[in-house]
Structures are given as C-alpha cells and as structure tokens.
Tab-separated table of C-alpha atoms and ligand atoms in Angstrom:
chain	number	residue	atom	x	y	z
A	1	MET	CA	6.322	-2.888	-1.601
A	2	PRO	CA	9.329	-2.667	0.729
A	3	ARG	CA	12.141	-0.267	1.055
A	4	PHE	CA	14.259	-1.988	-1.579
A	5	ARG	CA	13.100	-1.219	-5.079
A	6	GLN	CA	13.252	-4.457	-6.768
A	7	GLN	CA	9.648	-4.971	-6.255
A	8	ILE	CA	8.361	-2.413	-8.592
A	9	LEU	CA	7.286	-5.573	-10.035
A	10	LEU	CA	3.522	-5.272	-9.198
A	11	ILE	CA	3.525	-3.766	-12.540
A	12	ALA	CA	2.104	-5.274	-15.602
A	13	GLY	CA	-0.154	-5.055	-18.557
A	14	ALA	CA	-3.924	-5.068	-18.547
A	15	VAL	CA	-7.291	-3.818	-18.637
A	16	ALA	CA	-9.749	-1.072	-19.386
A	17	LEU	CA	-11.920	-0.101	-16.602
A	18	VAL	CA	-11.761	3.555	-16.490
A	19	PHE	CA	-14.210	5.248	-14.288
A	20	ALA	CA	-15.176	8.878	-14.663
A	21	ALA	CA	-13.871	10.901	-11.750
A	22	PRO	CA	-16.569	12.091	-9.569
A	23	ARG	CA	-17.428	15.656	-9.825
A	24	SER	CA	-15.852	16.664	-6.453
A	25	LEU	CA	-12.588	15.028	-7.503
A	26	ALA	CA	-12.606	16.646	-10.922
A	27	GLN	CA	-12.422	20.182	-9.372
A	28	ASN	CA	-9.164	21.947	-8.807
A	29	ALA	CA	-10.125	23.598	-5.537
A	30	GLY	CA	-8.215	21.556	-2.835
A	31	ASN	CA	-10.303	23.271	-0.180
A	32	ASP	CA	-13.720	22.127	-1.518
A	33	THR	CA	-12.543	18.634	-2.032
A	34	PRO	CA	-13.131	16.250	0.893
A	35	PRO	CA	-9.750	15.174	2.255
A	36	VAL	CA	-8.258	11.755	1.379
A	37	ILE	CA	-5.439	9.830	3.021
A	38	ASP	CA	-3.417	7.501	0.893
A	39	VAL	CA	-1.708	5.321	3.529
A	40	HIS	CA	0.580	3.541	1.036
A	41	VAL	CA	2.837	5.605	-1.365
A	42	HIS	CA	6.474	4.838	-2.304
A	43	ALA	CA	9.161	7.548	-2.433
A	44	MET	CA	10.089	7.004	-6.034
A	45	ASP	CA	11.751	10.027	-7.723
A	46	GLU	CA	12.411	9.005	-11.281
A	47	GLU	CA	10.780	7.239	-14.052
A	48	PHE	CA	11.345	3.578	-13.252
A	49	PRO	CA	13.642	1.818	-15.783
A	50	GLY	CA	11.492	-0.061	-18.148
A	51	ALA	CA	8.338	1.656	-16.930
A	52	ALA	CA	5.518	1.453	-19.370
A	53	PRO	CA	2.045	2.686	-19.696
A	54	MET	CA	-0.293	0.502	-17.617
A	55	CYS	CA	-3.834	-0.910	-17.851
A	56	PRO	CA	-5.183	-1.330	-14.251
A	57	ASN	CA	-7.400	-4.098	-13.157
A	58	THR	CA	-6.163	-6.762	-15.421
A	59	ALA	CA	-8.733	-9.283	-16.320
A	60	LYS	CA	-6.763	-12.499	-15.924
A	61	PHE	CA	-3.418	-14.274	-15.417
A	62	LEU	CA	-1.757	-16.322	-18.222
A	63	ALA	CA	-0.159	-19.700	-17.891
A	64	SER	CA	3.362	-20.004	-19.399
A	65	ASP	CA	5.500	-22.974	-20.377
A	66	PRO	CA	9.114	-23.203	-18.995
A	67	ARG	CA	10.217	-24.814	-22.300
A	68	GLN	CA	9.640	-21.550	-23.944
A	69	PRO	CA	11.012	-17.994	-23.217
A	70	GLU	CA	8.740	-16.584	-20.576
A	71	ALA	CA	7.843	-13.013	-19.507
A	72	SER	CA	8.503	-12.251	-15.867
A	73	PHE	CA	4.843	-11.380	-15.459
A	74	GLY	CA	1.719	-13.353	-16.277
A	75	TRP	CA	-0.886	-10.570	-16.623
A	76	VAL	CA	-2.785	-10.744	-19.713
A	77	GLN	CA	-1.841	-8.082	-22.222
A	78	GLU	CA	-4.859	-6.123	-23.114
A	79	ASP	CA	-5.321	-2.601	-24.400
A	80	CYS	CA	-7.274	0.162	-22.671
A	81	THR	CA	-8.071	3.790	-23.219
A	82	PRO	CA	-6.757	5.833	-21.522
A	83	LYS	CA	-3.745	3.969	-20.062
A	84	LEU	CA	-1.975	5.305	-17.001
A	85	TYR	CA	1.277	6.818	-18.138
A	86	PRO	CA	4.534	7.239	-16.386
A	87	SER	CA	5.882	10.853	-15.912
A	88	ALA	CA	8.499	12.295	-18.072
A	89	LYS	CA	12.120	12.004	-16.713
A	90	GLY	CA	12.595	14.051	-13.569
A	91	GLU	CA	8.860	15.117	-13.391
A	92	TYR	CA	7.387	12.293	-11.233
A	93	ILE	CA	7.315	13.755	-7.681
A	94	LYS	CA	5.975	17.098	-9.132
A	95	ASP	CA	3.366	15.243	-10.980
A	96	VAL	CA	2.133	13.235	-8.065
A	97	ILE	CA	2.173	16.244	-5.735
A	98	ALA	CA	0.087	18.194	-8.195
A	99	GLU	CA	-2.405	15.347	-8.147
A	100	MET	CA	-2.322	15.263	-4.254
A	101	GLU	CA	-3.172	18.979	-4.176
A	102	ARG	CA	-5.883	18.689	-6.812
A	103	LEU	CA	-7.418	15.690	-4.972
A	104	ASN	CA	-6.713	17.021	-1.477
A	105	VAL	CA	-4.594	13.998	-0.573
A	106	THR	CA	-2.293	13.525	2.345
A	107	ALA	CA	-0.068	10.446	1.905
A	108	VAL	CA	2.132	8.183	3.992
A	109	VAL	CA	5.300	8.001	1.851
A	110	PHE	CA	7.557	5.071	2.437
A	111	GLY	CA	11.171	4.676	1.484
A	112	ASP	CA	14.751	5.059	2.662
A	113	PRO	CA	15.138	8.390	4.646
A	114	LYS	CA	16.917	10.179	1.850
A	115	SER	CA	14.230	9.402	-0.721
A	116	VAL	CA	11.422	10.295	1.552
A	117	GLN	CA	13.109	13.589	2.388
A	118	LYS	CA	12.728	14.711	-1.281
A	119	TRP	CA	9.057	14.230	-0.910
A	120	ARG	CA	8.928	16.024	2.459
A	121	ASP	CA	10.790	18.850	0.976
A	122	ALA	CA	8.437	18.934	-2.020
A	123	ALA	CA	5.164	18.848	-0.020
A	124	PRO	CA	5.786	19.130	3.827
A	125	LYS	CA	2.099	19.438	4.602
A	126	ARG	CA	0.896	16.503	2.537
A	127	VAL	CA	3.616	13.967	3.364
A	128	ILE	CA	3.655	11.710	6.329
A	129	PRO	CA	6.907	10.003	6.299
A	130	GLY	CA	7.434	6.247	6.753
A	131	THR	CA	10.549	4.094	6.775
A	132	GLY	CA	11.370	0.477	7.453
A	133	PHE	CA	14.156	-1.812	8.498
A	134	GLN	CA	14.926	-3.565	5.127
A	135	ALA	CA	18.063	-1.877	3.833
A	136	GLY	CA	18.220	-2.725	0.145
A	137	PHE	CA	21.304	-4.541	-1.016
A	138	PRO	CA	22.603	-7.007	-0.392
A	139	PRO	CA	19.061	-8.631	-0.298
A	140	ASN	CA	17.835	-9.298	3.240
A	141	ALA	CA	20.157	-6.467	4.726
A	142	ARG	CA	18.840	-4.645	7.739
A	143	VAL	CA	18.931	-1.132	8.991
A	144	PRO	CA	20.836	-0.934	12.274
A	145	LEU	CA	18.266	-0.678	15.254
A	146	ASP	CA	19.707	2.453	16.589
A	147	GLU	CA	19.639	4.164	13.261
A	148	LEU	CA	16.072	3.258	12.852
A	149	ARG	CA	15.175	4.550	16.420
A	150	LYS	CA	16.748	7.918	15.364
A	151	ASP	CA	14.530	8.028	12.338
A	152	PHE	CA	11.560	7.915	14.609
A	153	THR	CA	12.857	9.944	17.655
A	154	GLU	CA	14.749	12.533	15.765
A	155	GLY	CA	13.926	12.309	12.096
A	156	GLY	CA	10.331	12.812	12.341
A	157	PHE	CA	9.174	9.473	10.761
A	158	LYS	CA	5.712	8.385	11.782
A	159	VAL	CA	5.183	4.933	10.408
A	160	MET	CA	7.443	1.783	10.267
A	161	GLY	CA	7.238	0.382	6.826
A	162	GLU	CA	6.834	-0.988	4.213
A	163	ILE	CA	7.923	-4.249	5.859
A	164	GLY	CA	8.201	-6.755	3.112
A	165	LEU	CA	9.363	-9.910	4.741
A	166	GLN	CA	7.214	-12.062	2.489
A	167	TYR	CA	9.580	-11.164	-0.423
A	168	GLU	CA	12.280	-12.729	1.519
A	169	GLY	CA	10.266	-15.809	2.388
A	170	LEU	CA	9.967	-14.888	6.017
A	171	SER	CA	7.038	-14.757	8.317
A	172	PRO	CA	6.279	-11.357	10.078
A	173	SER	CA	6.529	-13.363	13.331
A	174	ASP	CA	10.088	-14.441	12.611
A	175	PRO	CA	12.239	-13.874	15.764
A	176	SER	CA	15.042	-12.383	13.686
A	177	VAL	CA	13.084	-9.201	13.240
A	178	ASP	CA	11.305	-9.005	16.516
A	179	LYS	CA	13.517	-6.319	17.937
A	180	TYR	CA	12.243	-3.907	15.361
A	181	PHE	CA	8.623	-4.458	16.447
A	182	THR	CA	9.711	-4.196	20.137
A	183	LEU	CA	11.046	-0.721	19.080
A	184	ALA	CA	7.770	0.309	17.296
A	185	GLU	CA	5.711	-0.882	20.211
A	186	GLN	CA	8.031	1.046	22.697
A	187	LEU	CA	7.774	4.256	20.562
A	188	ASP	CA	4.084	3.758	19.881
A	189	ILE	CA	4.896	3.919	16.037
A	190	PRO	CA	2.363	2.042	13.846
A	191	VAL	CA	3.925	-0.619	11.688
A	192	ALA	CA	2.860	-1.365	7.982
A	193	ILE	CA	3.495	-4.851	6.864
A	194	HIS	CA	3.184	-6.262	3.322
A	195	MET	CA	0.801	-9.281	3.495
A	196	GLY	CA	-0.682	-10.973	0.462
A	197	THR	CA	-0.286	-9.733	-2.992
A	198	GLY	CA	2.999	-9.317	-4.745
A	199	GLY	CA	4.015	-12.610	-6.320
A	200	SER	CA	1.489	-11.838	-8.840
A	201	GLY	CA	2.002	-13.460	-12.193
A	202	ARG	CA	5.295	-15.201	-11.990
A	203	ALA	CA	6.883	-15.481	-8.739
A	204	ASN	CA	8.622	-18.627	-10.016
A	205	ILE	CA	10.546	-16.408	-12.530
A	206	ALA	CA	10.732	-12.849	-11.110
A	207	MET	CA	10.928	-13.227	-7.297
A	208	PRO	CA	12.301	-16.758	-6.205
A	209	ASP	CA	12.291	-15.937	-2.483
A	210	PHE	CA	8.698	-14.662	-2.478
A	211	ARG	CA	6.268	-17.049	-0.710
A	212	GLY	CA	2.567	-16.563	-1.091
A	213	SER	CA	2.020	-18.560	2.153
A	214	LYS	CA	3.990	-15.955	4.070
A	215	GLY	CA	1.311	-13.470	3.374
A	216	ASP	CA	-1.228	-15.373	5.373
A	217	PRO	CA	-2.667	-12.703	7.790
A	218	LEU	CA	-2.745	-15.361	10.577
A	219	LEU	CA	1.148	-15.349	10.602
A	220	LEU	CA	0.764	-12.024	12.371
A	221	GLU	CA	-0.849	-13.735	15.385
A	222	ASP	CA	2.409	-14.577	17.224
A	223	LEU	CA	3.784	-11.157	16.612
A	224	LEU	CA	0.663	-9.473	17.960
A	225	ALA	CA	0.623	-11.924	21.062
A	226	ARG	CA	4.132	-10.693	21.787
A	227	HIS	CA	3.359	-6.975	21.313
A	228	ARG	CA	-0.037	-6.460	22.591
A	229	LYS	CA	-0.072	-2.618	22.037
A	230	LEU	CA	1.383	-2.809	18.480
A	231	ARG	CA	-0.759	-1.014	15.957
A	232	VAL	CA	-0.564	-2.962	12.641
A	233	GLN	CA	-1.562	-1.901	9.102
A	234	VAL	CA	-1.936	-5.055	6.869
A	235	MET	CA	-0.870	-3.739	3.611
A	236	HIS	CA	-2.858	-5.070	0.647
A	237	ALA	CA	-5.331	-6.451	3.216
A	238	GLY	CA	-3.929	-9.956	3.071
A	239	TYR	CA	-5.380	-10.452	-0.400
A	240	PRO	CA	-6.739	-12.964	-1.354
A	241	MET	CA	-6.978	-14.725	2.053
A	242	ILE	CA	-10.169	-13.080	3.169
A	243	ASP	CA	-11.153	-15.633	5.797
A	244	ASN	CA	-7.904	-15.476	7.680
A	245	MET	CA	-7.904	-11.700	7.243
A	246	LEU	CA	-11.329	-11.482	8.956
A	247	THR	CA	-10.170	-13.960	11.628
A	248	LEU	CA	-7.242	-11.693	12.482
A	249	LEU	CA	-9.437	-8.475	12.495
A	250	GLN	CA	-11.884	-10.040	14.782
A	251	ALA	CA	-9.202	-11.206	17.254
A	252	ASN	CA	-7.109	-8.064	17.206
A	253	SER	CA	-8.721	-4.666	17.494
A	254	HIS	CA	-5.422	-2.771	16.758
A	255	VAL	CA	-5.263	-4.191	13.272
A	256	TYR	CA	-6.267	-2.251	10.159
A	257	VAL	CA	-5.903	-3.116	6.484
A	258	ASP	CA	-5.087	-1.072	3.404
A	259	VAL	CA	-6.417	-1.868	0.007
A	260	ALA	CA	-3.443	-0.601	-1.900
A	261	GLY	CA	-2.095	-2.482	-4.922
A	262	LEU	CA	-4.980	-4.880	-4.893
A	263	ILE	CA	-7.451	-2.080	-5.818
A	264	TRP	CA	-5.900	-1.652	-9.220
A	265	SER	CA	-3.957	-4.873	-9.989
A	266	TYR	CA	-6.727	-7.584	-9.886
A	267	PRO	CA	-9.959	-8.094	-11.772
A	268	ILE	CA	-12.295	-5.285	-10.832
A	269	LYS	CA	-15.159	-7.620	-9.732
A	270	GLU	CA	-12.931	-9.505	-7.523
A	271	VAL	CA	-11.487	-6.269	-5.998
A	272	ASN	CA	-14.971	-5.059	-5.199
A	273	ARG	CA	-16.054	-8.347	-3.747
A	274	TYR	CA	-12.925	-8.352	-1.419
A	275	ILE	CA	-13.616	-4.845	-0.072
A	276	GLU	CA	-17.242	-5.555	0.193
A	277	ARG	CA	-16.550	-8.655	2.260
A	278	LEU	CA	-14.362	-6.703	4.723
A	279	VAL	CA	-17.113	-4.209	5.158
A	280	ASP	CA	-20.023	-6.629	5.357
A	281	ALA	CA	-18.075	-8.501	8.067
A	282	GLY	CA	-18.345	-5.505	10.201
A	283	PHE	CA	-14.859	-3.898	9.672
A	284	GLU	CA	-15.733	-0.647	7.855
A	285	ASP	CA	-13.780	1.382	10.399
A	286	ARG	CA	-10.548	-0.684	9.740
A	287	VAL	CA	-10.336	-0.482	5.968
A	288	MET	CA	-7.944	2.317	4.758
A	289	PHE	CA	-7.507	3.597	1.185
A	290	GLY	CA	-4.155	3.284	-0.360
A	291	THR	CA	-2.563	3.038	-3.764
A	292	ASP	CA	0.792	1.584	-3.634
A	293	GLN	CA	1.671	4.570	-5.859
A	294	LEU	CA	4.853	3.741	-7.751
A	295	ILE	CA	5.083	5.188	-11.247
A	296	TRP	CA	1.934	6.511	-12.771
A	297	PRO	CA	0.707	9.867	-11.283
A	298	LYS	CA	-2.870	9.229	-12.418
A	299	LEU	CA	-3.110	5.981	-10.365
A	300	MET	CA	-4.355	8.003	-7.381
A	301	THR	CA	-7.391	9.451	-8.998
A	302	TYR	CA	-8.020	6.278	-10.710
A	303	SER	CA	-7.952	4.299	-7.325
A	304	ILE	CA	-10.052	6.829	-5.497
A	305	SER	CA	-12.731	6.474	-8.190
A	306	ILE	CA	-12.959	2.859	-7.500
A	307	ILE	CA	-14.089	3.603	-3.887
A	308	GLN	CA	-16.208	6.496	-4.908
A	309	ASN	CA	-17.890	4.345	-7.464
A	310	ALA	CA	-18.557	1.296	-5.203
A	311	ASP	CA	-22.321	0.998	-5.173
A	312	TYR	CA	-22.082	-1.352	-2.084
A	313	LEU	CA	-20.671	1.436	0.093
A	314	THR	CA	-22.689	4.122	1.681
A	315	PRO	CA	-21.479	7.724	1.550
A	316	GLU	CA	-20.296	7.361	5.216
A	317	GLN	CA	-18.454	4.170	4.574
A	318	LYS	CA	-16.733	5.882	1.537
A	319	ARG	CA	-15.614	8.831	3.757
A	320	ASP	CA	-14.348	6.318	6.348
A	321	ILE	CA	-12.322	4.311	4.006
A	322	LEU	CA	-11.030	7.337	2.180
A	323	TYR	CA	-10.117	9.346	5.248
A	324	ASN	CA	-11.443	8.807	8.712
A	325	ASN	CA	-10.140	5.368	9.380
A	326	ALA	CA	-6.590	6.298	8.461
A	327	ALA	CA	-6.758	9.537	10.536
A	328	ARG	CA	-7.801	7.534	13.475
A	329	PHE	CA	-5.082	4.818	12.873
A	330	LEU	CA	-2.425	7.519	12.348
A	331	ARG	CA	-3.804	9.579	15.283
A	332	LEU	CA	-3.981	12.671	13.184
A	333	ASP	CA	-5.316	15.690	15.071
A	334	THR	CA	-8.458	16.029	12.875
A	335	HIS	CA	-12.191	15.846	13.236
A	336	PRO	CA	-14.032	13.103	11.349
A	337	VAL	CA	-15.103	14.223	7.853
A	338	LYS	CA	-18.639	13.441	6.536
B	401	ZN	ZN1	3.440	-4.032	-0.661
C-alpha cells in the first residue's frame, strides 16, 4: 500500500487457517531464531479507525447488487479462531516491534518520513527505512523531487516505496513519474512498486481510480527499458497475473517480487499455488517474504508460518524466501543463512 493511508483497505473479513508456529519461531530468544526480513511493512502508529479483528486467507469473494446497500468489501464473512486482533490504542508500534524481536525480523518500513522516524527511533537496528513520492492529500499529490533526493542522500532512507500508482489508475511506466525513477537509478536506490492486488473485493465502490489492469507486471517493461540498472521489487508479486510476472522475471534479472498482502488475503490454496509457481519456474532467488503489516501485530508470525509450513519448499528455499533473497536485493552486509 502506498504512502497515503486510504488504502488500508486490503482489510476484510474471513477465514480460519491458523498454523501452529514452528518451534523455532515460538521461542523467545532472538539470537537462536534464524533471521527473517519482512520487505513490506507500513509505518502505522495507531489503531486504524474502524480496524477490526481479521480472519486471514478468506475463502471467497461475494457478489453484491447495486440496488441494495453494499459493503465496501466483498470478502466473505466467516469466523475463525483465533482471529488476528488490532493493538490497543497507542500500543501498535510497541507490539509489532516486540514481535520483530521475538521472531528475529528486520523490516523495510514504508511511509512518510515522519511516520517512519517513529519506527526508526523505536527499533533502530530492525528498521530499514523506505519512503515514496506519493504525498497523500490531495489525491495524486507528489513529493518534490529535491525533497525526496534529500530523504535518500541525507535522511538515510534505503528503498523508494511504496509506489502505488495503480491506485491512481496509472501505469508505473507513465512519463509523469519517470523523474523519480531516474533519481532512484542515479542514487542506486531500489524501488518498490505495488503491482497486482489491492482492488480486492469492491474496487467499484471503495476505490474508483483503482485499475486491476495497471497492476500487470508487463507494464514495468518500458520503465525497465528506460532504466536498465534500476532494481525493482514488484510488491504483491503481480498477483494474480502469474504468466506475465514470470515473463518479466525472465526478461529482467534486476526484478524481485514480494509476497506481501497476497500471502494472507487470498484463499490459502491459491496463495500456495502462486508461490509454488514462482519457485517452480526457477525464480526461487527472487521471491522475498513480506507481510504488508498494517494493523494486526500477529500478522507477522502468521505470515511467516505460511512459508514455514509450505510442503512444496525445501528448507533452503524457505531460508532464501524468508531472508537470503531480500538480503541480496537490499545489499545488506550479511552472509547467507542456512
Ligand atoms: Zn501494496
């Protein structure tokens, strides 16, 4: 989800697939727990208005009829035990950071510089700061180029994102935003672009500018042709456009994907099939773990467990997805972890 906060919309009701956390994740000792990088966290700091308990991996999407009052989301309402609960007011950052310590997670935290600073102050060693060029309100406003440059050259920001042009109905190759990608390429800063999920449920009601078609991974081709050294994180892995996603990965070796959002917001069989397809096609070193962490502190352990419990992944592939691939993409000064 992009810098502006209206897209907290990925949220909805749904289902009951709760995995037991693997033994290593259930321990409290950060040092014994293999490290994880979550490449897609949002710098929220309060309980989101209207936030409710959530059942991840909803089973289906419901139709609705414009002649009747319609909910803004179409996820089926099901019950689950346990649900994922929002934090108490004012406790969210503390709760998530406690989870990050427990699970040995380092996270790329995206948001406006002030919001991200709160996270950096709270956990300087576990937060990799990210910020983008969408400025919030009015809609479609942009951060001035020089201001963004300073964020990266002086402010310590490491990733440009989340870039959510799809919510504006724009292609990532749109010429109006090219100067930002030129900057990222010049500064050798990786960019993180929302492609794919997000209009889930009721784009027709909740997000009138959202276009599913603008999440087509192949829309990145012109951008990549103009910026041949640009390193791109395709957020949400272009879900559900797997064929086009694989086409892009094959043609462009600087492109990685994250599985954030999709990993907990679609039917679990479909989620596993999508990740398996990416890996089976030969891209196991380009798939990065992410949550799209927004409101519920336990989302992180829940999402990690989906990778840990994936019977189609080898232990090495799990380590690559949970850590090694992101460490390489972000050029962290670390050694691969087995
Ligand atoms: Zn997103």
